[in-house]
Short mmCIF file of C-alpha atoms and ligand atoms in Angstrom, two decimals:
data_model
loop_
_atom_site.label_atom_id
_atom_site.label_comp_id
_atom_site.label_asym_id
_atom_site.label_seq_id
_atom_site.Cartn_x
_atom_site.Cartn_y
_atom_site.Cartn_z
CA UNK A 1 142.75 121.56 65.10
CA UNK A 2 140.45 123.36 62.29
CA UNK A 3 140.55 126.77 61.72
CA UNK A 4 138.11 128.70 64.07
CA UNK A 5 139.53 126.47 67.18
CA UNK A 6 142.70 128.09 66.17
CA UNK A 7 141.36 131.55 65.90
CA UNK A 8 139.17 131.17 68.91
CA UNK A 9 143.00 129.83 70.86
CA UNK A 10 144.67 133.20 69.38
CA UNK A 11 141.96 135.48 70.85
CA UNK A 12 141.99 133.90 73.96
CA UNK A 13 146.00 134.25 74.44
CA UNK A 14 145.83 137.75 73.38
CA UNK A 15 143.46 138.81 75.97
CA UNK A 16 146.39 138.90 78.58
CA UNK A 17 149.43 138.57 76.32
CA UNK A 18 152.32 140.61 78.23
CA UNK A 19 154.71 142.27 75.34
CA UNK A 20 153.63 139.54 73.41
CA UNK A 21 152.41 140.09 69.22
CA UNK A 22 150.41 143.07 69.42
CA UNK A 23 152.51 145.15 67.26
CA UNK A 24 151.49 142.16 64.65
CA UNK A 25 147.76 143.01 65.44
CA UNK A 26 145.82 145.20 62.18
CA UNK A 27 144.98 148.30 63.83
CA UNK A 28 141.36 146.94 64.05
CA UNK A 29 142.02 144.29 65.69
CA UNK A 30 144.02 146.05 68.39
CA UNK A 31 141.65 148.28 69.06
CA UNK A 32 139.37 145.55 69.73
CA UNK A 33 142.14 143.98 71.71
CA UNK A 34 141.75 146.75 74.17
CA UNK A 35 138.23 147.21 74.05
CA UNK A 36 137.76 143.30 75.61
CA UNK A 37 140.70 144.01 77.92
CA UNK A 38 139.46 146.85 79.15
CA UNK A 39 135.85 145.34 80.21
CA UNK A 40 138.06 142.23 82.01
CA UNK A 41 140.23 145.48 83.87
CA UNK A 42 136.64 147.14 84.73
CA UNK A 43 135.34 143.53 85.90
CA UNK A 44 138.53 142.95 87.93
CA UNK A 45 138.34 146.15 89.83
CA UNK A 46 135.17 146.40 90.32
CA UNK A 47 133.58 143.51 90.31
CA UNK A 48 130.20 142.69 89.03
CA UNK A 49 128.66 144.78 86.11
CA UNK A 50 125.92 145.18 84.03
CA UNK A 51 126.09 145.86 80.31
CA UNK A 52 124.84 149.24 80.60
CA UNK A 53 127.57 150.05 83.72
CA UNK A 54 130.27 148.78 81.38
CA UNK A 55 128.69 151.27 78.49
CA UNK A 56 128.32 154.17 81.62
CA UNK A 57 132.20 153.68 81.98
CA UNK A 58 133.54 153.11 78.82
CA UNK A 59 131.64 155.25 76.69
CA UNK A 60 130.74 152.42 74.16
CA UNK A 61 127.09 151.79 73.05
CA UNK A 62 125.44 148.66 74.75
CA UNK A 63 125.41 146.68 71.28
CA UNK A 64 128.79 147.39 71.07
CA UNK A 65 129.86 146.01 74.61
CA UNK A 66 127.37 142.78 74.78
CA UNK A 67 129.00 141.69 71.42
CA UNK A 68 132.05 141.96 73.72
CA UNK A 69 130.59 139.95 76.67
CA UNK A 70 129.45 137.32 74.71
CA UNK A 71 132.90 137.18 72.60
CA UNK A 72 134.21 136.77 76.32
CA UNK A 73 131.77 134.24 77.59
CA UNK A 74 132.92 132.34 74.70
CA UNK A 75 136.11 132.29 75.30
CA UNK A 76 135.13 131.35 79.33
CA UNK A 77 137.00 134.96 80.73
CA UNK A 78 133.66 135.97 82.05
CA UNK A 79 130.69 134.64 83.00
CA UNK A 80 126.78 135.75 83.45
CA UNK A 81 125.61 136.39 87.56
CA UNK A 82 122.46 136.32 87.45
CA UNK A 83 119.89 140.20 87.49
CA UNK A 84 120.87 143.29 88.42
CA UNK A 85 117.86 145.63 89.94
CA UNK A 86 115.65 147.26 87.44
CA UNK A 87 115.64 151.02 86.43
CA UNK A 88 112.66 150.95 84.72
CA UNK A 89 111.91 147.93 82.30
CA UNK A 90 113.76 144.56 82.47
CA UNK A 91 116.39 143.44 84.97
CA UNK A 92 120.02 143.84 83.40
CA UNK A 93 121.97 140.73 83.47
CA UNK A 94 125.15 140.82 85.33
CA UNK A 95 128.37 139.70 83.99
CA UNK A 96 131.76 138.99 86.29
CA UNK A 97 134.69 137.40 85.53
CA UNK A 98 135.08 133.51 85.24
CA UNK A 99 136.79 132.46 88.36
CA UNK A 100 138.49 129.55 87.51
CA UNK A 101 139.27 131.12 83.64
CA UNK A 102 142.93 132.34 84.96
CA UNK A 103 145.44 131.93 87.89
CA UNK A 104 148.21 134.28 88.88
CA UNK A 105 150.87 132.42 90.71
CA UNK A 106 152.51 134.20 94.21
CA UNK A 107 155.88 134.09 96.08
CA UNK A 108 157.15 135.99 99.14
CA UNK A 109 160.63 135.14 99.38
CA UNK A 110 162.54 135.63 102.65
CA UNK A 111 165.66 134.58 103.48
CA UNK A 112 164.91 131.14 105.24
CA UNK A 113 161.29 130.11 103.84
CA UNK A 114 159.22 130.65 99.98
CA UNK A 115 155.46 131.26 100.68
CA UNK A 116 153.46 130.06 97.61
CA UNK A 117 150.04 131.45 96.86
CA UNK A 118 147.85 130.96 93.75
CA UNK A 119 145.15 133.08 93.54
CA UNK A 120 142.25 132.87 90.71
CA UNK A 121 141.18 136.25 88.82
CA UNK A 122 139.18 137.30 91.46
CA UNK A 123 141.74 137.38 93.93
CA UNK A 124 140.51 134.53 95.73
CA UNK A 125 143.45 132.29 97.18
CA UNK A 126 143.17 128.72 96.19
CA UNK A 127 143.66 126.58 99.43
CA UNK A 128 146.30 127.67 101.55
CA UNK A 129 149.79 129.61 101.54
CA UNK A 130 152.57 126.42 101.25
CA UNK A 131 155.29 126.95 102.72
CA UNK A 132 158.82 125.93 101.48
CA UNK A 133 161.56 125.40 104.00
CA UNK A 134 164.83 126.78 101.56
CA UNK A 135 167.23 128.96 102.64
CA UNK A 136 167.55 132.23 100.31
CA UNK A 137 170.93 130.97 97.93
CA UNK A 138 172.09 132.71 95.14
CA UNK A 139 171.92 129.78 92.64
CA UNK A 140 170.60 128.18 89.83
CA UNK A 141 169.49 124.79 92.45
CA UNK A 142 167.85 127.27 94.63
CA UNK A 143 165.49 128.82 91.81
CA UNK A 144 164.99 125.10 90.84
CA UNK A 145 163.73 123.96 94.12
CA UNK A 146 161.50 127.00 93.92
CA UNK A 147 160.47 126.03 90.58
CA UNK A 148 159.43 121.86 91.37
CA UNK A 149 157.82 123.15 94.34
CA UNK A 150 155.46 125.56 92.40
CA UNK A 151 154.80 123.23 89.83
CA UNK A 152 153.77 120.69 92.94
CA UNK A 153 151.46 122.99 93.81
CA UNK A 154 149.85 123.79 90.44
CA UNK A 155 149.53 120.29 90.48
CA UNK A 156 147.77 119.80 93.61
CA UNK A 157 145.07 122.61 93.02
CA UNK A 158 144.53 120.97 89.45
CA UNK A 159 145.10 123.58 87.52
CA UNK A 160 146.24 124.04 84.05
CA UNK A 161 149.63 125.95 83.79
CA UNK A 162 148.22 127.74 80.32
CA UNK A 163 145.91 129.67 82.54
CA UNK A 164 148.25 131.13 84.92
CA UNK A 165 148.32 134.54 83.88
CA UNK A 166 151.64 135.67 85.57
CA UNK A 167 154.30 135.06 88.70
CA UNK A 168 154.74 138.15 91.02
CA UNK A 169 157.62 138.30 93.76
CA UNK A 170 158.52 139.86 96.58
CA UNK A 171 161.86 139.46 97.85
CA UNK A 172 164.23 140.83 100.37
CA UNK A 173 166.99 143.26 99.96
CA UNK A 174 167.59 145.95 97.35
CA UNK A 175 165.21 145.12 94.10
CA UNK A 176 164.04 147.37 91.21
CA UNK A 177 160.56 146.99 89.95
CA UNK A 178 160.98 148.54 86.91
CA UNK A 179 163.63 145.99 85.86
CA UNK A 180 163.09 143.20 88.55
CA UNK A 181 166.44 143.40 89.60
CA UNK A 182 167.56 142.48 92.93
CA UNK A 183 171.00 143.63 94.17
CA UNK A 184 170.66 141.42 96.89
CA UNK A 185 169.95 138.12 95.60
CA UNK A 186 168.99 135.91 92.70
CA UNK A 187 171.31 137.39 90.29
CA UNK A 188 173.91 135.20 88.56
CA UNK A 189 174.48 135.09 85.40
CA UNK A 190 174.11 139.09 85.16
CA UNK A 191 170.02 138.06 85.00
CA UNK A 192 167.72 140.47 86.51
CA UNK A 193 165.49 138.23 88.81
CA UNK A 194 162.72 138.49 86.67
CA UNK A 195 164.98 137.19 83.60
CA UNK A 196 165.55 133.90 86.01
CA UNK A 197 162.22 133.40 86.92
CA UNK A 198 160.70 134.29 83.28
CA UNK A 199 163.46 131.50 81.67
CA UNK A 200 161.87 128.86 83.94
CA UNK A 201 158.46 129.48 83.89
CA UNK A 202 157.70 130.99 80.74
CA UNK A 203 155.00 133.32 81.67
CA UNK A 204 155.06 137.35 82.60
CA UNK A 205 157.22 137.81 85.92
CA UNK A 206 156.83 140.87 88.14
CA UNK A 207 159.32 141.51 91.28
CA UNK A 208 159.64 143.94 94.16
CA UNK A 209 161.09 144.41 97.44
CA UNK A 210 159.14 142.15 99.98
CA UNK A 211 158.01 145.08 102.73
CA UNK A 212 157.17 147.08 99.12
CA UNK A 213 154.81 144.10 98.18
CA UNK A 214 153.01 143.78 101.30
CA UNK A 215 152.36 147.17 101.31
CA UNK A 216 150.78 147.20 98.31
CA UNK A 217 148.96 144.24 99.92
CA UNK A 218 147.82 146.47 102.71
CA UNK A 219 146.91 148.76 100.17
CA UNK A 220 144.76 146.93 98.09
CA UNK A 221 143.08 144.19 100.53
CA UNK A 222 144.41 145.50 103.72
CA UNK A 223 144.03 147.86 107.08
CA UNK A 224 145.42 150.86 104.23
CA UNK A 225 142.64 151.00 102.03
CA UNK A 226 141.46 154.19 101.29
CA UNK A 227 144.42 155.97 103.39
CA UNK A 228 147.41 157.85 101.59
CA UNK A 229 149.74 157.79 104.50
CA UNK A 230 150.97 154.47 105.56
CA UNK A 231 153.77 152.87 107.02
CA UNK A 232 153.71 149.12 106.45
CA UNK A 233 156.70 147.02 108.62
CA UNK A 234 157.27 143.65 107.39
CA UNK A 235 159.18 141.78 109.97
CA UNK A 236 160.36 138.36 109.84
CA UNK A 237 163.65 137.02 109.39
CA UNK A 238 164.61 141.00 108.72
CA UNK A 239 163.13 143.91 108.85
CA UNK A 240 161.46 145.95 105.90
CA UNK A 241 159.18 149.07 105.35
CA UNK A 242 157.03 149.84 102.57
CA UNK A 243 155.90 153.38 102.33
CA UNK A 244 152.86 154.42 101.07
CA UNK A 245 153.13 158.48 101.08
CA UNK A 246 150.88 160.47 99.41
CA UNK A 247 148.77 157.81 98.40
CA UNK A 248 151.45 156.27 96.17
CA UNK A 249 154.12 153.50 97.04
CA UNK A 250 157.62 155.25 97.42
CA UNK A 251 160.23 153.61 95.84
CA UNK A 252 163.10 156.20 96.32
CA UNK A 253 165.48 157.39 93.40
CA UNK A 254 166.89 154.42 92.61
CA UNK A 255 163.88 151.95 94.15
CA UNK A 256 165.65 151.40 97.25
CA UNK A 257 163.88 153.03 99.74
CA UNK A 258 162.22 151.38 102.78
CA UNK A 259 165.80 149.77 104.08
CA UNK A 260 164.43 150.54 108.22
CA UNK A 261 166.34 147.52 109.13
CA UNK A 262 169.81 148.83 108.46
CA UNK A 263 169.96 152.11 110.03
CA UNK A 264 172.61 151.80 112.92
CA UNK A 265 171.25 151.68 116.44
CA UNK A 266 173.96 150.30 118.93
CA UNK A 267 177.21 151.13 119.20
CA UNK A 268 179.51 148.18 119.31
CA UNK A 269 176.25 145.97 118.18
CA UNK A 270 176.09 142.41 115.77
CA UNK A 271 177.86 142.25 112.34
CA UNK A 272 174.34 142.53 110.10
CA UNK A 273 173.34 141.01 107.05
CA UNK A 274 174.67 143.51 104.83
CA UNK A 275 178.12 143.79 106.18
CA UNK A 276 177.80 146.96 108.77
CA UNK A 277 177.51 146.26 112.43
CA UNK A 278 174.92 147.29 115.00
CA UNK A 279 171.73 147.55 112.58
CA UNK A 280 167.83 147.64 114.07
CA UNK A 281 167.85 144.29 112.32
CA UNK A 282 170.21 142.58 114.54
CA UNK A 283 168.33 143.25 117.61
CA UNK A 284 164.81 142.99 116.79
CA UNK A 285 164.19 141.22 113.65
CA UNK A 286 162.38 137.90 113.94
CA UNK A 287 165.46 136.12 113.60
CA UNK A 288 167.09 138.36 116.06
CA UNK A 289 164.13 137.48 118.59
CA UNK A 290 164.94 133.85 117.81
CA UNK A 291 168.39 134.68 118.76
CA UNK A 292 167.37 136.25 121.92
CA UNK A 293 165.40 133.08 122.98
CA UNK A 294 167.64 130.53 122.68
CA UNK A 295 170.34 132.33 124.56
CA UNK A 296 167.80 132.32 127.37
CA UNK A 297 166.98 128.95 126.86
CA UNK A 298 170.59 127.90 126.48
CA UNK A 299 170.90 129.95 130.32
CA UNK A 300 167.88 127.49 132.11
CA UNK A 301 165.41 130.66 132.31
CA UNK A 302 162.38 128.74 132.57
CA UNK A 303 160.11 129.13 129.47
CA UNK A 304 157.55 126.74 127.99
CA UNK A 305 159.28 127.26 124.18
CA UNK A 306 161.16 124.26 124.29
CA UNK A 307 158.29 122.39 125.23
CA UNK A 308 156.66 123.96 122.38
CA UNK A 309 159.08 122.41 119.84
CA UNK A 310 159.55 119.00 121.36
CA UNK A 311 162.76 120.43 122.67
CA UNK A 312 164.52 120.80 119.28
CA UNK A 313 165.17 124.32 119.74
CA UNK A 314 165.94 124.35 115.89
CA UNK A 315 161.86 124.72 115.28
CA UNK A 316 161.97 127.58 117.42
CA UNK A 317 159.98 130.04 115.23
CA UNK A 318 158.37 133.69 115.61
CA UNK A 319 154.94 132.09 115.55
CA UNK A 320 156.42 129.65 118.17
CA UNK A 321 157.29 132.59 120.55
CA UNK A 322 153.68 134.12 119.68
CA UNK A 323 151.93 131.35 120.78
CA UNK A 324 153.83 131.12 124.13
CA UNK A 325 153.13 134.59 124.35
CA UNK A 326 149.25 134.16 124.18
CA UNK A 327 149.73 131.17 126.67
CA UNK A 328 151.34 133.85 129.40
CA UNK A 329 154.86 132.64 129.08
CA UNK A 330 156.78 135.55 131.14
CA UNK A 331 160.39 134.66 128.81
CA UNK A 332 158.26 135.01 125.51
CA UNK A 333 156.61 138.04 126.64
CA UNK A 334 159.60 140.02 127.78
CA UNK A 335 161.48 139.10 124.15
CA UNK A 336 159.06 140.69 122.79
CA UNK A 337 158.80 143.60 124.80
CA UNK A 338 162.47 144.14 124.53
CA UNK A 339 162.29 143.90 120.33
CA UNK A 340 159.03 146.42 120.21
CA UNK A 341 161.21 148.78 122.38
CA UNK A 342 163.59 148.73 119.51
CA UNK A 343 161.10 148.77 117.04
CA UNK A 344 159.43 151.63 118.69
CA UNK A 345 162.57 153.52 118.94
CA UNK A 346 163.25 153.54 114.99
CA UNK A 347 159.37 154.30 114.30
CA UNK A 348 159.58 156.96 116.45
CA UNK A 349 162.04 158.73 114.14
CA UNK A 350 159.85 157.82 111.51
CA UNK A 351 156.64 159.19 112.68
CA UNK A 352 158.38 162.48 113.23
CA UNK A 353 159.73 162.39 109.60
CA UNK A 354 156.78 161.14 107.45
CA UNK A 355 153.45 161.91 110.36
CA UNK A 356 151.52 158.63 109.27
CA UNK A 357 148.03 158.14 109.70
CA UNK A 358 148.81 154.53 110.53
CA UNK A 359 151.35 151.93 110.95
CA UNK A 360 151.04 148.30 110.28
CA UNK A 361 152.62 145.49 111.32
CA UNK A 362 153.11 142.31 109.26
CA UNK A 363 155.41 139.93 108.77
CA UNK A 364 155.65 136.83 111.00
CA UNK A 365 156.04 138.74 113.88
CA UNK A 366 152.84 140.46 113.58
CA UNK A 367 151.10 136.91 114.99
CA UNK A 368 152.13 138.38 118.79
CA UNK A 369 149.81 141.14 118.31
CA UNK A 370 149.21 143.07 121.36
CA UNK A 371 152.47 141.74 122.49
CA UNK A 372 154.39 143.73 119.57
CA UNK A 373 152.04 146.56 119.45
CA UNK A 374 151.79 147.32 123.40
CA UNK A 375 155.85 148.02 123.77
CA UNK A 376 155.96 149.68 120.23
CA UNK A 377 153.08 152.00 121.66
CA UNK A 378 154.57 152.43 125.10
CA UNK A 379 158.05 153.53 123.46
CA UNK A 380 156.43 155.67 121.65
CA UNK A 381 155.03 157.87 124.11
CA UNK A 382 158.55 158.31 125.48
CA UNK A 383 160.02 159.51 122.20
CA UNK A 384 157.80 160.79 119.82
CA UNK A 385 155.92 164.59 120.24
CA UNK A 386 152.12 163.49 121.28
CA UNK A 387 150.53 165.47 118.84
CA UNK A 388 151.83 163.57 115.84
CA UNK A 389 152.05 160.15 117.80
CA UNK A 390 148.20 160.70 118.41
CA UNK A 391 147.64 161.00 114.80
CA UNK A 392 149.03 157.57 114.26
CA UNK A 393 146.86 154.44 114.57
CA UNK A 394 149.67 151.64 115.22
CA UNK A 395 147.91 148.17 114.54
CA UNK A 396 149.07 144.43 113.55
CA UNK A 397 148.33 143.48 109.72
CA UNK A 398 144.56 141.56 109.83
CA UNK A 399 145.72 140.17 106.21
CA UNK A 400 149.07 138.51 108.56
CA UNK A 401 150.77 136.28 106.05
CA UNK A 402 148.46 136.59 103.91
CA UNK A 403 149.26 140.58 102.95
CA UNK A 404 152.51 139.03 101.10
CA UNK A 405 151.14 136.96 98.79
CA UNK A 406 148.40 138.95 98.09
CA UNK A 407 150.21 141.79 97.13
CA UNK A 408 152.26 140.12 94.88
CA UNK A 409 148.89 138.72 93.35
CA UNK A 410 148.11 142.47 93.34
CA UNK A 411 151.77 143.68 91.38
CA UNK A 412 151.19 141.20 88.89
CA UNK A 413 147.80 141.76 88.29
CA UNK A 414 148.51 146.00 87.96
CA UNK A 415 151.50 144.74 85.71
CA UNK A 416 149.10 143.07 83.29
CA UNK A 417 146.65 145.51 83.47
CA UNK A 418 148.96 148.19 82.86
CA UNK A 419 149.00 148.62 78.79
CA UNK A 420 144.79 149.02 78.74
CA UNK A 421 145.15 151.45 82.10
CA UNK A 422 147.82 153.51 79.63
CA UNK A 423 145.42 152.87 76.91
CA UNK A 424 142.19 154.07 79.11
CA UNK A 425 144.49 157.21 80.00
CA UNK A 426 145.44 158.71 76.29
ZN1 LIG B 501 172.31 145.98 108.21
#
């Protein structure tokens, strides 16, 4: 490889290096370092710009920046779109980022399946969410089945692991973002989940609580865009809440906060997940709904389900009971009704406590739609004060399974992005 290939290769990997060399940078060329990262961070949030936007933002002179956005078109991170309108004199060219120049690589963990998303730098999935079929094990085998799977799907989409930017997760159960520790799962060894994950792929890892992560997916891409009060319930195999108060995520002191699913709500109820009995989670989680059905099944109440999974009851799924839902089925219907009136109860506490301007529902569960919302909403108006219920717009996610992945697409990408937004800030 001769010299300026080399060069132009060290450039490039700088661009998004994550606690990588740049302590070993001159001062210059750190400086510069941030200068072309912070044009990629202006491109990424806001899309297409012309050079004398980019100057308008960044208070650098237009000589200054184009010598920038050419260095970058070099290196393939961003690309020329065509004219902007004209203020007077000649059209400005526009400049966006290259889509195919970098990948980020997505997982929402839950306890029975791994969604995998890759999504290119302008936060444009790449085919379709793949689902893995794994049940959540605290092992090294686990992470490895993770791991192949990925790489099967990096594979498939054709694209070059050097340009995958960075993995974000979202997982279940008690996880710190600042360390990407889960005190749930994934954490042998004494290895933060992040530590796991980074050993095996080798590029930047960023984890967070599952409802957390979709909330920030709401946030970014979803129904909470532009709102500062929102309550985001992620229901599938459990139950979790990400809170967006104030306009910011809410972590809690420790980064626990959001755990909905374990406050206690029957007396004498189901050992849970985390070792206490009688949690909102083992009555109208998704896998609690799955429960539900089969029992009915299992009793001859008549119900198209088991038609719906070729009578192998072990396919039974919340999408499953959805669909039977939208095709009138009384049995599916009523489940439901009975695990909104739950669901309705806890929010009701919750509305009184935080006075949302909306709620969302996501998760798998949020595929029965009306059938979730109507019994949430009719609960509602039997425990909550009007006046603050009224306030409240209750609707399912419009991202669905999508709001997952995406936002932890979207914590990996504010990960990266963090050093130049400290550096835009001083
Ligand atoms: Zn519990």
């Amino acid at each position: 490889m001769s010299n300026s290939e080399t060069k132009s290769l060290l450039v490039y990997d700088e661009i998004f290096l994550q606690n990588g060399n740049l302590n070993n940078l001159s001062n210059l060329n750190r400086k510069k370092y941030f200068q072309k990262k912070s044009v990629l961070y202006h491109l990424y949030t806001k899309g297409i710009l012309s050079n004398p936007e980019i100057c308008r933002i960044t208070n650098m002179s237009s000589p200054s920046i184009q010598k920038l956005l050419n260095e970058l078109i070099g290196e393939s991170l961003v690309r020329e779109e065509g004219f902007g309108n004209s203020i007077g004199g000649r059209r400005p060219s526009l400049y966006g980022l290259n889509p195919g120049s970098r990948y980020i690589l997505a997982l929402n963990i839950s306890l029975n399946t791994v969604d995998v998303a890759i999504f290119n730098i302008n936060n444009e999935l790449i085919g379709e969410i793949n689902v893995l079929h794994e049940s959540l094990a605290n092992t090294p085998e686990f992470v490895e089945k993770v791991y192949d799977f990925c790489l099967d799907q990096i594979d498939k989409y054709q694209i070059a692991p050097e340009k995958i930017l960075g993995l974000g997760i979202g997982l279940p159960g008690l996880t710190d973002p600042a360390t990407g520790k889960s005190f749930s799962y994934l954490n042998y060894d004494d290895k933060t989940v992040r530590e796991i994950f980074e050993g095996k792929f080798g590029i930047p890892v960023f984890v967070d609580n599952d409802a957390r992560v979709m909330a920030l997916g709401e946030l970014m891409f979803g129904q909470a865009q532009n709102k500062s009060n929102v309550l985001c319930l992620n229901i599938g195999a459990g139950i979790g809440l990400g809170m967006l108060l104030n306009g910011s995520l809410y972590i809690g002191h420790s980064g626990f906060a959001g755990e909905f699913g374990h406050i206690k709500v029957k007396e004498n109820g189901q050992l849970c997940i985390c070792g206490k009995y009688g949690c909102l989670e083992t009555v109208a989680s998704g896998d609690a709904l799955i429960k539900m059905a089969k029992k009915q099944i299992s009793a001859g109440k008549p119900t198209i389900l088991s038609q719906l999974v070729n009578q192998n009851l072990d396919d039974l799924s919340c999408s499953i009971i959805a669909k039977a839902a939208h095709l009138g089925d009384q049995m599916a219907i009523s489940l439901l009704a009975i695990t909104g009136e739950y669901l309705g109860k806890g929010l009701s506490t919750l509305i009184h406590l935080f006075n949302p301007e909306a709620i969302i529902i996501g998760g798998r569960l949020s595929a029965a739609g009306q059938f979730i919302v109507d019994p949430i909403q009719q609960t509602l108006n039997r425990y909550t004060i009007l006046k603050i219920k009224n306030d409240t717009e209750i609707s399912v996610s419009m991202l669905r399974e999508k709001s997952a992945v995406m936002g932890a697409m979207a914590l990996a990408m504010n990960n990266i992005f963090d050093d130049v937004k400290y550096a835009l800030s001083v």
